[in-house]
Coordinates of C-alpha atoms and ligand atoms in Angstrom, one line a residue:
M1 CA 0.1 -0.2 -0.1
I2 CA 1.5 3.4 -0.7
S3 CA 1.7 6.1 2.0
F4 CA 1.4 9.9 2.1
R5 CA 1.8 12.1 5.0
G6 CA -1.7 13.4 6.4
Y7 CA -4.0 10.9 4.0
D8 CA -3.3 7.6 5.3
D9 CA -7.1 7.3 6.1
V10 CA -8.0 8.0 2.6
I11 CA -5.4 5.8 1.2
K12 CA -6.7 3.2 3.3
R13 CA -10.8 4.0 2.3
V14 CA -9.5 3.6 -1.7
Y15 CA -7.7 0.1 -1.1
D16 CA -10.7 -0.9 1.3
N17 CA -13.0 -0.5 -1.5
N18 CA -10.8 -2.0 -4.4
Q19 CA -10.2 1.2 -6.3
E20 CA -6.7 1.1 -5.8
H21 CA -6.1 1.5 -10.0
V22 CA -6.1 5.1 -9.4
F23 CA -2.6 5.0 -7.9
A24 CA -1.3 3.2 -11.3
S25 CA 0.6 6.6 -12.0
W26 CA 1.8 7.0 -8.5
D27 CA 5.3 6.6 -8.8
R28 CA 5.7 9.2 -11.8
L29 CA 3.7 11.9 -9.9
G30 CA 5.5 14.7 -7.9
P31 CA 4.6 15.3 -4.7
G32 CA 2.0 18.3 -5.6
Q33 CA 0.2 15.8 -8.0
R34 CA -0.1 13.1 -5.5
E35 CA -1.6 15.5 -2.9
S36 CA -3.7 16.8 -5.5
L37 CA -5.0 13.3 -6.4
L38 CA -5.6 12.4 -2.5
K39 CA -7.6 15.6 -2.1
D40 CA -10.0 14.4 -4.9
L41 CA -10.2 11.1 -3.5
A42 CA -10.8 12.3 0.4
D43 CA -14.1 14.0 -1.2
V44 CA -15.5 10.5 -2.5
D45 CA -18.2 9.0 -0.4
F46 CA -17.0 5.3 -1.4
G47 CA -20.5 3.8 0.1
L48 CA -22.4 6.1 -1.9
M49 CA -20.7 5.5 -5.3
K50 CA -20.7 1.3 -4.4
K51 CA -24.7 1.7 -3.7
L52 CA -25.1 4.1 -6.7
F53 CA -23.4 1.5 -8.9
T54 CA -25.2 -1.9 -7.8
A55 CA -28.6 0.2 -8.2
A56 CA -27.7 1.5 -11.6
G57 CA -31.1 2.5 -13.0
A58 CA -34.0 5.1 -12.5
P59 CA -35.9 4.9 -9.2
S60 CA -39.4 3.7 -9.9
H61 CA -42.8 4.6 -7.8
G62 CA -45.0 2.1 -9.6
S63 CA -48.6 2.7 -11.0
Y64 CA -49.7 6.2 -12.0
R65 CA -52.4 8.6 -13.5
P66 CA -52.5 12.0 -15.1
A67 CA -51.8 14.6 -12.3
P68 CA -54.6 17.1 -12.5
F69 CA -53.8 20.7 -13.4
I70 CA -55.4 24.1 -13.6
P71 CA -56.0 24.7 -17.4
L72 CA -56.0 27.6 -19.5
P73 CA -58.8 30.0 -18.7
K74 CA -61.9 29.6 -20.7
T75 CA -65.1 30.9 -18.8
P76 CA -65.5 34.5 -17.0
A77 CA -65.1 32.8 -13.9
E78 CA -62.0 31.4 -14.6
H79 CA -60.6 34.5 -16.0
E80 CA -61.8 36.1 -12.6
K81 CA -59.7 33.4 -10.8
F82 CA -57.1 34.2 -12.8
R83 CA -57.3 38.0 -12.5
K84 CA -57.2 37.7 -8.5
A85 CA -53.9 35.3 -8.9
A86 CA -52.0 38.3 -10.7
A87 CA -53.1 40.7 -8.1
L88 CA -51.8 38.4 -5.1
G89 CA -48.6 37.6 -7.2
E90 CA -48.2 41.4 -7.5
E91 CA -48.6 41.8 -4.2
L92 CA -45.5 39.3 -3.5
I93 CA -43.6 40.8 -6.1
R94 CA -43.9 44.2 -5.0
G95 CA -43.3 43.2 -1.2
G96 CA -39.9 41.8 -2.3
K97 CA -40.7 38.0 -1.6
I98 CA -39.4 36.5 -4.7
A99 CA -35.9 35.4 -5.8
A100 CA -35.1 34.5 -9.5
F101 CA -33.0 31.4 -9.6
I102 CA -31.2 30.0 -12.7
V103 CA -29.5 26.4 -13.3
A104 CA -26.8 26.8 -15.6
G105 CA -24.3 24.4 -14.5
G106 CA -25.2 21.8 -17.3
Q107 CA -22.5 20.7 -19.9
G108 CA -24.7 21.6 -22.6
S109 CA -23.1 18.5 -24.8
R110 CA -25.9 18.7 -27.4
L111 CA -25.5 21.9 -28.4
G112 CA -21.8 21.5 -28.9
Y113 CA -21.0 25.3 -27.5
E114 CA -17.8 25.7 -26.2
G115 CA -18.0 27.8 -22.8
P116 CA -21.1 28.5 -20.5
K117 CA -24.4 27.7 -22.5
G118 CA -25.7 31.0 -20.8
K119 CA -23.1 33.2 -23.2
F120 CA -24.6 31.6 -26.5
P121 CA -26.1 34.4 -28.4
V122 CA -29.6 34.1 -29.4
G123 CA -31.4 37.3 -29.8
P124 CA -32.7 37.0 -33.4
V125 CA -31.6 40.8 -34.0
S126 CA -29.6 42.0 -31.4
G127 CA -27.5 38.8 -30.8
K128 CA -28.1 39.0 -27.2
T129 CA -27.0 35.8 -25.0
L130 CA -29.1 33.9 -22.9
F131 CA -27.7 34.9 -20.0
R132 CA -28.2 39.0 -20.9
L133 CA -31.7 38.2 -21.9
H134 CA -32.8 36.6 -18.5
G135 CA -30.6 39.9 -17.0
E136 CA -32.6 41.9 -18.6
K137 CA -35.9 40.4 -17.9
I138 CA -35.0 40.4 -14.1
L139 CA -34.1 44.3 -14.3
A140 CA -37.3 45.1 -16.2
S141 CA -39.6 43.1 -13.7
G142 CA -37.7 45.1 -10.8
R143 CA -38.4 48.1 -12.4
R144 CA -41.8 47.5 -13.3
Y145 CA -42.4 46.7 -9.6
G146 CA -40.5 48.8 -7.9
V147 CA -38.1 46.2 -6.3
A148 CA -34.6 44.9 -6.5
I149 CA -35.1 41.0 -7.3
P150 CA -32.3 38.9 -6.5
W151 CA -30.9 36.5 -8.6
F152 CA -29.1 33.2 -7.9
V153 CA -27.1 31.6 -10.6
M154 CA -25.9 27.8 -10.1
T155 CA -23.0 27.0 -12.3
S156 CA -20.7 23.9 -12.2
H157 CA -17.3 23.9 -11.7
A158 CA -16.4 23.6 -15.4
N159 CA -18.0 26.8 -16.0
H160 CA -18.1 29.0 -12.7
R161 CA -15.2 31.3 -13.3
E162 CA -16.1 31.7 -17.1
T163 CA -19.3 32.7 -15.9
V164 CA -18.2 34.9 -13.2
E165 CA -16.0 37.3 -15.4
Y166 CA -18.9 37.2 -18.1
F167 CA -21.2 38.8 -15.4
E168 CA -18.4 41.1 -14.6
S169 CA -17.6 42.2 -18.1
E170 CA -21.3 42.7 -18.9
K171 CA -21.8 44.8 -15.7
Y172 CA -24.2 42.5 -14.5
F173 CA -26.7 43.5 -17.7
G174 CA -27.7 46.5 -15.5
L175 CA -28.3 44.8 -12.2
D176 CA -26.9 45.7 -8.9
P177 CA -23.9 43.3 -8.6
R178 CA -24.9 42.8 -4.8
D179 CA -28.5 41.6 -6.1
V180 CA -26.4 38.8 -7.8
F181 CA -25.2 35.5 -6.3
V182 CA -23.3 33.3 -8.3
F183 CA -22.3 29.7 -7.0
P184 CA -21.3 26.1 -8.0
Q185 CA -23.1 23.1 -7.7
N186 CA -21.5 19.7 -6.4
M187 CA -20.0 17.3 -8.5
I188 CA -20.2 13.2 -8.2
P189 CA -17.4 10.7 -9.5
S190 CA -18.5 8.9 -12.5
L191 CA -17.9 5.0 -12.5
D192 CA -16.8 2.4 -15.5
E193 CA -18.7 -0.4 -16.3
K194 CA -17.0 -2.4 -13.3
G195 CA -18.1 0.3 -11.0
R196 CA -14.3 1.7 -10.9
L197 CA -13.5 5.4 -10.4
I198 CA -12.6 7.0 -13.7
L199 CA -9.3 9.4 -13.9
E200 CA -9.7 12.6 -16.0
S201 CA -6.0 12.9 -15.5
E202 CA -2.9 11.4 -14.1
C203 CA -4.1 13.1 -10.5
G204 CA -7.7 13.9 -11.0
V205 CA -10.8 11.7 -10.6
F206 CA -13.5 12.1 -13.4
K207 CA -16.5 14.2 -12.1
N208 CA -19.6 15.8 -13.6
P209 CA -22.2 18.0 -12.0
D210 CA -24.6 16.2 -9.7
G211 CA -27.8 17.1 -12.1
H212 CA -30.3 20.2 -11.7
G213 CA -31.7 18.3 -8.6
G214 CA -28.4 19.4 -7.1
S215 CA -29.4 22.8 -7.1
L216 CA -31.5 22.1 -4.3
S217 CA -28.6 21.0 -1.8
A218 CA -26.4 23.7 -3.4
L219 CA -29.0 26.2 -2.6
R220 CA -28.0 25.3 1.1
T221 CA -24.4 24.7 1.0
S222 CA -23.6 27.8 -0.9
G223 CA -25.5 29.8 1.9
A224 CA -28.1 31.1 -1.0
L225 CA -31.1 30.0 1.4
D226 CA -29.7 32.1 4.3
E227 CA -29.2 35.0 2.3
M228 CA -32.9 34.4 0.9
K229 CA -34.0 34.4 4.2
S230 CA -32.3 37.4 5.7
R231 CA -34.0 39.1 2.7
G232 CA -37.5 38.0 3.3
I233 CA -37.8 35.8 0.3
T234 CA -40.7 33.3 0.2
V235 CA -40.6 32.2 -3.0
I236 CA -37.9 30.8 -5.5
S237 CA -38.5 31.3 -9.0
Y238 CA -36.5 28.2 -10.9
F239 CA -35.9 28.2 -14.4
Q240 CA -33.4 26.6 -17.0
V241 CA -30.5 28.5 -18.9
D242 CA -31.6 27.6 -22.2
N243 CA -35.3 28.9 -22.4
P244 CA -35.4 32.5 -23.4
L245 CA -39.1 32.9 -23.5
V246 CA -39.5 31.9 -19.9
K247 CA -41.5 34.4 -17.8
I248 CA -39.2 34.7 -14.7
I249 CA -41.4 36.7 -12.7
D250 CA -45.0 35.9 -13.4
P251 CA -47.5 37.3 -11.0
V252 CA -50.5 34.7 -11.9
F253 CA -48.2 32.0 -11.5
I254 CA -46.8 33.3 -7.9
G255 CA -50.7 34.3 -7.2
F256 CA -51.7 30.7 -7.5
H257 CA -48.7 29.2 -5.8
R258 CA -49.4 31.4 -2.8
D259 CA -53.2 30.8 -3.0
A260 CA -52.8 27.0 -2.7
G261 CA -49.7 27.3 0.1
A262 CA -47.8 25.2 -2.3
D263 CA -44.4 23.5 -1.7
I264 CA -43.7 23.5 -5.2
S265 CA -45.6 24.8 -8.3
S266 CA -45.0 24.0 -11.7
K267 CA -46.1 25.1 -15.3
A268 CA -47.3 22.5 -17.8
L269 CA -47.5 22.9 -21.7
R270 CA -49.7 20.5 -23.8
K271 CA -47.8 17.9 -25.6
A272 CA -47.4 18.8 -29.2
Y273 CA -48.0 15.2 -30.3
A274 CA -47.9 11.8 -28.4
E275 CA -44.5 10.9 -29.6
E276 CA -43.0 14.3 -28.4
K277 CA -39.9 13.4 -26.2
V278 CA -40.9 15.5 -22.9
G279 CA -41.3 14.2 -19.5
V280 CA -45.2 14.5 -18.4
F281 CA -46.6 15.1 -15.0
V282 CA -48.3 12.0 -13.2
Q283 CA -49.8 11.2 -9.8
Y284 CA -48.9 8.2 -8.4
A285 CA -51.3 5.5 -6.6
D286 CA -49.9 6.9 -3.0
N287 CA -51.1 10.4 -4.1
T288 CA -47.6 12.0 -5.0
L289 CA -46.5 13.7 -7.8
G290 CA -43.8 12.9 -10.0
I291 CA -42.8 13.2 -13.5
V292 CA -42.8 10.3 -15.9
E293 CA -39.9 10.6 -18.8
Y294 CA -40.7 9.9 -22.1
S295 CA -38.4 7.2 -22.4
D296 CA -39.6 5.7 -19.1
M297 CA -43.3 5.3 -20.6
P298 CA -44.9 2.1 -22.2
Q299 CA -46.0 3.0 -26.0
E300 CA -49.9 2.6 -24.6
K301 CA -49.7 5.0 -22.3
I302 CA -48.1 7.6 -24.7
N303 CA -51.2 7.0 -26.9
E304 CA -53.5 6.8 -24.6
R305 CA -56.8 8.9 -25.0
D306 CA -59.6 10.2 -23.1
P307 CA -63.4 9.6 -23.9
G308 CA -63.2 13.1 -25.8
G309 CA -59.9 12.1 -28.0
E310 CA -57.5 13.9 -26.2
L311 CA -54.2 12.6 -25.3
L312 CA -54.4 11.6 -21.6
Y313 CA -50.9 12.2 -20.5
S314 CA -50.7 15.7 -22.3
S315 CA -49.0 17.9 -19.8
G316 CA -45.3 18.2 -20.6
N317 CA -42.7 19.6 -18.2
P318 CA -41.0 22.9 -19.4
A319 CA -39.0 22.6 -16.1
I320 CA -40.2 25.9 -14.9
H321 CA -41.3 25.8 -11.1
L322 CA -41.6 28.0 -7.6
F323 CA -40.4 26.8 -4.8
G324 CA -41.4 27.8 -1.3
R325 CA -38.2 28.6 0.8
E326 CA -39.0 27.0 3.7
F327 CA -40.0 23.9 2.1
I328 CA -36.3 23.9 0.4
E329 CA -35.0 24.5 4.0
R330 CA -36.9 21.6 5.1
I331 CA -36.0 19.2 2.8
T332 CA -32.4 19.8 2.4
S333 CA -31.8 19.8 6.0
S334 CA -32.6 16.2 6.7
D335 CA -31.8 13.1 4.9
L336 CA -34.5 13.5 2.3
S337 CA -32.2 13.4 -0.2
L338 CA -33.2 13.4 -3.8
P339 CA -32.5 10.1 -5.7
Y340 CA -29.8 9.4 -8.5
H341 CA -30.8 8.6 -11.7
T342 CA -28.0 6.6 -14.0
A343 CA -27.2 7.6 -17.4
K344 CA -24.7 5.1 -19.7
K345 CA -22.5 7.5 -21.3
K346 CA -19.0 7.8 -23.4
I347 CA -16.5 9.6 -21.0
A348 CA -13.4 11.4 -22.2
A349 CA -11.1 9.4 -19.8
H350 CA -7.5 10.0 -18.9
G351 CA -5.1 8.4 -21.6
G352 CA -7.0 9.0 -24.5
G353 CA -10.0 7.1 -25.7
E354 CA -13.4 7.0 -24.6
I355 CA -14.7 4.7 -22.2
T356 CA -18.2 3.7 -21.5
G357 CA -19.3 4.4 -18.0
Y358 CA -21.9 5.2 -15.8
K359 CA -22.8 9.1 -14.9
F360 CA -25.3 10.1 -12.1
E361 CA -27.5 13.1 -11.7
K362 CA -30.1 14.1 -9.6
F363 CA -33.8 15.7 -11.2
V364 CA -35.1 18.5 -9.7
F365 CA -38.8 17.5 -10.1
D366 CA -38.3 14.2 -8.0
A367 CA -38.7 16.8 -5.1
L368 CA -42.2 16.9 -6.2
S369 CA -42.8 13.7 -4.6
M370 CA -42.2 15.2 -1.2
T371 CA -44.5 18.2 -1.3
D372 CA -47.6 18.0 0.6
R373 CA -49.2 20.7 -1.5
N374 CA -48.5 21.8 -5.2
V375 CA -50.2 23.7 -8.2
I376 CA -49.7 22.7 -11.8
L377 CA -50.6 25.6 -14.1
E378 CA -51.1 25.0 -18.1
V379 CA -49.5 27.7 -19.9
L380 CA -49.1 28.5 -23.8
R381 CA -45.7 26.5 -25.2
E382 CA -45.3 29.7 -27.7
E383 CA -45.7 32.1 -25.1
E384 CA -43.3 30.7 -22.6
F385 CA -41.1 27.8 -24.4
A386 CA -38.1 28.1 -26.9
P387 CA -35.5 25.7 -25.4
V388 CA -32.2 25.8 -27.4
K389 CA -30.7 22.1 -26.5
N390 CA -29.4 20.9 -30.2
A391 CA -27.3 22.5 -32.7
S392 CA -29.6 21.5 -35.3
G393 CA -33.3 20.6 -36.0
A394 CA -35.9 20.3 -33.2
D395 CA -34.9 22.5 -30.1
S396 CA -32.3 24.2 -31.5
L397 CA -31.6 28.0 -32.6
E398 CA -33.4 28.1 -35.7
T399 CA -36.7 26.9 -33.9
C400 CA -35.9 29.2 -30.9
I401 CA -35.1 32.4 -33.2
K402 CA -38.8 31.5 -35.3
L403 CA -40.6 31.2 -32.0
M404 CA -39.0 34.5 -30.5
D405 CA -39.9 36.2 -33.6
G406 CA -43.4 34.4 -33.6
L407 CA -44.0 35.7 -30.0
H408 CA -42.9 39.5 -30.5
R409 CA -45.0 39.8 -34.0
Q410 CA -47.9 38.3 -31.8
W411 CA -47.5 41.2 -29.3
L412 CA -47.1 43.9 -31.7
G413 CA -50.2 42.8 -33.7
A414 CA -52.4 42.7 -30.4
R415 CA -51.4 46.3 -29.8
G416 CA -52.2 47.3 -33.4
A417 CA -48.8 47.7 -34.8
K418 CA -48.3 47.5 -38.7
I419 CA -45.3 45.3 -39.5
S420 CA -43.8 45.7 -43.3
P421 CA -44.3 42.7 -45.6
K422 CA -40.1 43.4 -45.7
T423 CA -39.7 42.9 -42.2
R424 CA -38.2 39.2 -42.2
I425 CA -37.6 39.5 -38.4
V426 CA -38.4 41.0 -35.2
E427 CA -37.1 41.0 -31.8
I428 CA -38.4 42.9 -28.6
S429 CA -36.0 43.6 -25.9
P430 CA -36.9 43.0 -22.5
L431 CA -36.2 46.4 -21.5
Y432 CA -38.7 47.7 -24.1
A433 CA -41.7 45.0 -23.0
L434 CA -41.9 42.0 -21.3
G435 CA -45.6 41.4 -22.9
A436 CA -47.9 42.8 -25.1
D437 CA -49.3 45.2 -22.5
D438 CA -46.4 47.3 -22.6
I439 CA -46.5 48.1 -26.3
P440 CA -47.7 51.6 -27.2
A441 CA -50.9 51.2 -29.2
G442 CA -50.7 51.7 -32.7
L443 CA -46.9 51.8 -32.9
A444 CA -45.3 52.9 -36.1
L445 CA -42.3 50.5 -37.1
P446 CA -39.6 51.0 -39.5
E447 CA -40.0 49.3 -42.7
R448 CA -36.6 47.3 -42.4
E449 CA -35.7 43.7 -43.0
S450 CA -35.0 43.2 -39.3
V451 CA -36.6 45.3 -36.3
L452 CA -35.2 45.5 -32.9
L453 CA -37.4 47.3 -30.4
E454 CA -35.0 48.6 -27.5
A455 CA -35.9 50.7 -24.6
E456 CA -34.6 53.5 -26.2
V457 CA -36.9 53.3 -29.0
R458 CA -39.9 54.6 -26.6
Ligands
UTP501 P1 -29.9 19.8 -19.6 O1 -30.8 18.3 -19.2 O2 -30.7 20.0 -20.8 O3 -28.7 19.2 -19.9 O4 -30.2 20.8 -18.5 P2 -27.2 20.1 -20.4 O5 -26.2 19.7 -19.5 O6 -27.7 21.5 -20.2 O7 -27.2 19.7 -21.5 P3 -26.9 18.4 -22.3 O8 -27.8 17.2 -22.1 O9 -25.5 18.1 -22.0 O10 -27.0 18.6 -23.9 C1 -31.2 21.4 -18.2 C2 -30.9 22.4 -17.4 O11 -30.4 21.7 -16.0 C3 -29.2 22.6 -15.9 C4 -28.3 22.8 -17.4 O12 -27.6 24.0 -17.1 C5 -29.9 23.4 -17.9 O13 -30.4 24.8 -17.3 N1 -28.2 21.4 -15.4 C6 -28.2 20.4 -15.9 C7 -27.4 22.1 -14.1 O14 -27.6 23.2 -13.9 N2 -26.6 21.1 -13.7 C8 -26.3 20.0 -14.2 O15 -25.6 19.3 -13.5 C9 -27.3 19.4 -15.3

């Protein structure tokens, strides 16, 4: 057995768990490299890794039915309920009770963009990045309600520094830096097909971010929950980095959440078609709520229809949630940890070649099963969802730009603005308008190929 002053207990743990292959290059390493490898190994929870390897697979809850949700309003009474929810939500926003929380720790491998995904430019005319669009929305919402809305930004070790530098160089998109908190999530080792640790270098263990579900424990360990508490925040508005249409501060959603005393509220989109690859909201036999991923749903359920011919499992998950701060405090202070899901993936290991291994991730929606009260609110896809996931095809920059252009044209149309047939593309800055109601009636637009409405245009 090798030895190193101050680390003998770590070394013993490595041998006890049959992971001594990580010391294969020990003789070639200098003292600094040896110490950094041991430091990495000191953080490994070998008991957890063993459990994850033997249990590899998604946790299952058994039989389920579609989860109930609040549908889009149709009757006058329903519209009245939505108006009341909006008034309640606005009161909470004005009272400074809401924090924005973005998860941006993912690796964005499908998009294939080098660097943090939030730096990816998506503004159809402006070329504004995802981070800038989100930042400007938070700024505009703060101005509208006369309150500073704090923004919590979760990164991962791989993109933390670059994200912080970007926020600094962009002057926090006009926000007060004291209202922006950037912190990295935790990492977890991957394993090869035999359950062994993988090295990413001679002196480093291969780890990946612990999934968007890792955001809940990261809120606690980073001190973000304490910061929220000291600011009087009661509701955390959770969203993902890759959806530029997300309504980050939505009074209607917040109002329904508060009215129900919900632990978590979630937005839902009608599935566009049965085979659409989105997770759907379900209720299990014990009445707990969850999401079943498309890939885990049997074909007959995917196609099942109600007596009216509508898809039975139709409420898709766009990953937009509100969390009660106290609920997150409760579930992160006990052993009620979220389960890990396993994915078999190609991993670029030290020494060249790719190997097949297991990555472990937590999913944020697993927290739904821990709620006592929750709300699922149906929203319109074309108003709130335009994710950039892939380099081309579905959910790519191309589809995202089309959706942004379409929504902004719709806002202008609703306010009687005439758009020239010459105009190919329209973009409205969040600083100009957060919705149709912010646009002056009968606006005259320039006859240009591309039109950008920025705050100064007003
Ligand atoms: P995705 O599931 O789309 O993963 O993340 P991804 O890593 O961005 O992209 P691929 O799968 O490698 O192509 C959805 C959201 O969750 C965040 C992402 O940043 C994105 O906002 N996320 C994901 C994290 O913050 N941490 C993670 O460990 C994983």
